[in-house]
Amino acid sequence: MLGSELLLKCLEEKQVKLVFGIPGGVVIPLYDVLKKSNIKHILTRHEQGAAHAADGYARSTGKVGVCFATSGPGATNLLTGLATAYMDSSPVVAITGQVAKAFLGKDSFQEADTVGLSQPVTKHNYLVRDANEIPDIVAEAFYIATHGRPGPVLIDIPKDVFTQEVSEIREPKIRKHIITKLEKPVLNEIQLGKALELLKHSKRPLILAGGGVTQAEGSYEFLRQVAMNNEIPVAVTLMGKGVFPADNPLFLGMVGMHGTTEANWAIQNCDCLLAIGIRFDDRVTGKLEEFASKAKKIHVDIDAAEIGKNCAVDVPICADSYDFLKMLSQKLRGIKINKDWLKQIELNKSIQKVSHSHLDPQEVMATINSLVDEKTIVVTDVGQHQMWAALFVHPHYPRGFITSGGLGTMGFGLPAAIGVQMANPEKKVVLITGDGSLQMNIQELALIKQWNLPIKIFLINNGYLGMVRQWQELFFNENYAETSLEAGPDWEKLAQAYGIKGKTLRTPYECKESLNTAISSREPWLMDIKVDPGANVFPMVPAGCSLDQIWGSWKNEAHVSSLG
Amino acid sequence: MKHTLAVLVENHPGVLSRVSGLFSRRGYNISSLVVSETEDSSVSRMTIVVDGDEKIIEQVTKQLNKLIDVIKVSDVTHDETVDRQLLLVKVNADNSAKGEIAQLMDIFRARIIDIGKKSLIVEATGSEEKIDAIIKSLQPFGILEIVKTGTISMVRGAK
Amino acid sequence: MELNGAQILVKALEEQGVDTIFGYPGGAVLEIFDALRESSIRQILVRHEQGGAHAASGYARALGKVGVCVATSGPGATNLVTGIATAYMDSVPLVFITGQVAKAMVGTDAFQEVDITGITSPITKNNYLVQNVQDLPKIIAEAFYIAKSGRPGPVLIDIPRDVSMAKCQYNPYRNVDIRSYKPTLKGHPTMIKKAVKILGEASSPVICIGGGVINSGCSAEVQEVVELTGAKVVSTLMGLGAYPGNSQTFQGMLGTYGNKAANLAVQSCDCFLALGMRFDDRVVGNPEKFAPEAQIIHIDIDPAEIGKNIPVDVPIVGDLKNVLQDIIKLLKKDHKVRKTINFPNRNIQINEGLNAPWVLRNLQRVAPSNTIVTTDVGQHQMWTAQHYIFNQPRTFISSGGLGTMGYGIPAALGAQLAMPESTVVAITGDGSFQMGMPELGTIAELELPIKIVIFNNNTLGMVRQLQHYYCGQRYSFVDFKKTLDFMMLAKAYGAEGLRIEKEADVTDVFKETFANRKFTIVECPINSRDLVNPIVLAGNGLEEMV
Ligand SMILES: Cc1ncc(C[n+]2csc(CCOP(=O)(O)OP(=O)(O)O)c2C)c(N)n1
Ligand SMILES: Cc1ncc(C[n+]2csc(CCOP(=O)(O)OP(=O)(O)O)c2C)c(N)n1
Ligand SMILES: [Mg+2]
């Protein structure tokens, strides 16, 4: 058996059904045997697309997403995708070809030090020097990608390892210390007890749930029980969207820079904050010293290194969210919270802003939200539209909102949506994107028609790199340097070039009609939604400020001056 | 404060770069680093001296632990340990100074291992403090060249 | 007057003579874009940072100046990686400026934080994480010096946001002196003498020009050496244009996809003078069988290249222009006789029809003589290298060492901005085109008269060709279903779209293409079964072409 065949056999054993990739010189031996395997290969149009698609596949299923690329430029093209997966703890396994062993280190044609380059953006990586090691390495890679805090792993395979004859096929072995390292931590009873004590005595408790809850399969049900049985309000981070039903009065929405007023207010006024599966990112906490300063803090995370990294907490608990929430749902009963707490939160709900002559993005989001059902997965790109979507479009379940949080990668949306739809053919996939973001990986539109993917692309077109424009407006005296995209392509024609139906929408009425039509159809659609180019995302907490300092409405002068 | 970490790692190429990459990426300060094979040839031991407060050392330890190739991290700062550095130093020495240096080095139990016309080389092992003291004591003679290793440590007692 | 870091950066860039910057904004570089706007520097907003990096490279290669590209932290920075690696492999002088999260947040996995200096250390000549606003002028001056001196290459400067905002006095920094970096410029006299002796005695010398000839700007010196020695000239991919392609002495490109005459000349020569090249595996074929009869003289500015892949008889480290001038002096003294050599006919027979070689010949006939050609990567790249004739340095711009698909279109964008009067043609394949697509938006917005020629074989042709030779014609995952209407796409971007339907159209379509200064996309369908030949298969010597 050849190294390449062994690799595919190992991947099949790991239940890999689908890979995304692009062939090239050194991976030809791998592609040569691929057709004989049960693995379906999706040829993307740029390796970045392959990485994001694998990531979308992984995020929407919790299973490992796999991508292939050739050496050199193929491998370097994966980097942004790997970094994106790394920051959001997504289990991706990337397999790259490398020049033959004898050519390593000689700046050979299409040689790049892939292992060195990808070190800072992978959980681990391997250079395979002997095909006999493939079973062990694949087993370890999948174990590492999915255990503990998930993350991407890269396997770099020289051309001659693909073509090496393997004599006997070893039983895959994972080194013992790796298993120990990544095993589920045992929930510490004493710490759990302390957490219970704090929660029981709290008058104004708040739960803040993040990606760690999304990732721990099934934990959201216990979260819902804990919150509803005890009337504890729930706020989420961007990565935690979907873990709690948005129509429940206890739901406060997202916290942080573009969080809702009520969620941020609740953070700043709670007396006990139960933070689960979050990492106190600067976009979440604002000014750290003032973050939830009135609260005792309980922090639950599976990654010990996250605990105490950014934010000092009172009760650190290194545990899987599932284990913790399950125990909590059994043990936390009948706590007496202050009745005013929920009322006050209610009073702090944000005030809707005035509408404009143009199509108002919030209105568009409301329309989209009304079309979201249990079977909908929302994917976004990065920018204002992402924040509007996070604020106003609510999926029903975890893994129902897929977005690049930690790295904020523009161009993630389209390929990720493709991966999501491939992994979930029965689901409705809605991509909310911006005119800047969509152009970044526009080449992947080709896959939609080719594979008949009924993805609905809702392009929130403001003719700008809107998020940057917003910052320039607010912080740089409206010095709009390099943000206008007015000369963008004609999106309807572009859609047509790819055999996709496209339509331009300019009024609320058109928007409601057409989005509805699109969602109900079984075909892909590209809706070019021309929104107000001047609209800003509010509420907003300027970077470095505490979460109290919310700019609630359009250019609230009073607030601006109070910040100096 | 300086902490000494004893880190057991897989003995294969690239591990050193993973560890040093982690330190530079996260802005931790390495004072010294020594790597060598252990009694088990598949395992290397790194003795890393890091400068930082408790919070930083905790992060360093946790982040090191996350590296897949790291088998075990122990902070031996507060353990009963034997700590050693190795020093080679070339000093200016005319004939009159040679005797003086020899006497001085006797006190530190350091050895003179090479004598040239106008210089000599001193070899010493000892704790960081001792090595620093030796260097200081030689400074008046004029130091021409210094090479020294980082600290290596071993916990006392059985185990 | 006190300036902030961003303003100091911009001043220092102006001091370096930067007039154009390619960039894409984001949170960590807002101050920098704000400061740029007040400056004399032209900013080009690309559509993907990868395009920005390649465009800066096209700009640098067309003009021989340092190219500059700015991107934000996190994804902005990682999106540059392929562009940086591409430039590194081809020794292109570029300075990249990335934003970084504030110093206090570095190392905390902050929003859009990526260790870009760690990532790029294998693919940059040097990189910096700026700690202090006072250091900026020195770092920038060093970065430019390192990028363009010695063997050129990319340098990256990572600037935390608080450094961009911090204020201090601006003091220009002019006298760069880096004690650990002193490129050798003059060749060693003994070695030069040895080389001259060998050259003088050789009866069938071959001179091979590489990218170093272009970087060093020594085409005139090369011509003189050729005249003095009567050598034949061959070229690597990177050297094309550095010696007139229409000259009788020029035998074409050598290597795996080389011209037959060139490969045969190499294999039979008794002296191989290698100028600014690095004996890449695609150039030498099987190293054991390379130029078996020849004494090899290798001149390069990078000592690490010498003897790396091929043992050489006479190594000379130095700047080519200097070394060649020394060689010329000695040659003139000692060997005044100019030898004459019979040149074999290197005309390659090509069949008329809708095949790339023939279409390229026709393209060349119609295109203005000042045309700059960029290519992508694949069969079309090799066909261009074999059949298009380049007579001037810096008129052929292509990704050689890394072979990066998606390079051609953004590189054309950069080249056109560098040489606004020239005609710029990007020759690409349907696969590569799709990787460079984002920058169509930039070209359209700037209304640049770039001409893109797509050889559409509905397949990743070069991979298909490799499968043809190495996989017993089992083709897997290379064919594109018809998913893209290039003419409609041209319309979407407001470009002229022209499609060559049949052989008879070719000349007319190209005439129409060059009749105006409009952004034009030409689609030329070709057969997916066409192969680039001759080709030297893996493990073979250069004379064993099939
Ligand atoms: C790859 C990449 N480059 C740059 C940025 C910085 N950035 C963040 S949001 C944004 C603008 C996004 O524009 P668009 O996609 O049109 O969305 P909008 O904000 O207009 O909704 C930019 C440039 C980024 N996040 N990712
Ligand atoms: C970024 C990148 N990915 C993959 C490859 C491997 N590769 C080399 S040539 C080629 C096919 C190029 O196809 P196309 O652009 O259509 O050109 P053709 O060979 O058909 O002329 C591929 C996939 C590469 N060089 N660069
Ligand atoms: Mg926009």
GROMACS .gro file of C-alpha atoms and ligand atoms in nm, chain A residues 384-385 433-437 460-467 485, ligand 3:
model
   17
  384GLN     CA    1  -2.121   4.615   1.020
  385HIS     CA    2  -2.351   4.356   0.868
  433THR     CA    3  -2.239   3.945   0.386
  434GLY     CA    4  -2.101   4.284   0.294
  435ASP     CA    5  -1.985   4.425  -0.037
  436GLY     CA    6  -1.625   4.434   0.085
  437SER     CA    7  -1.628   4.088   0.236
  460ILE     CA    8  -2.589   4.412   0.275
  461ASN     CA    9  -2.452   4.657   0.023
  462ASN     CA   10  -2.363   4.997   0.163
  463GLY     CA   11  -2.100   5.078  -0.098
  464TYR     CA   12  -1.840   5.097   0.176
  465LEU     CA   13  -1.609   4.906   0.400
  466GLY     CA   14  -1.879   5.013   0.639
  467MET     CA   15  -1.725   4.921   0.970
  485LEU     CA   16  -1.640   5.063  -0.273
 1272MG      MG   17  -1.999   4.724   0.301
   0.00000   0.00000   0.00000
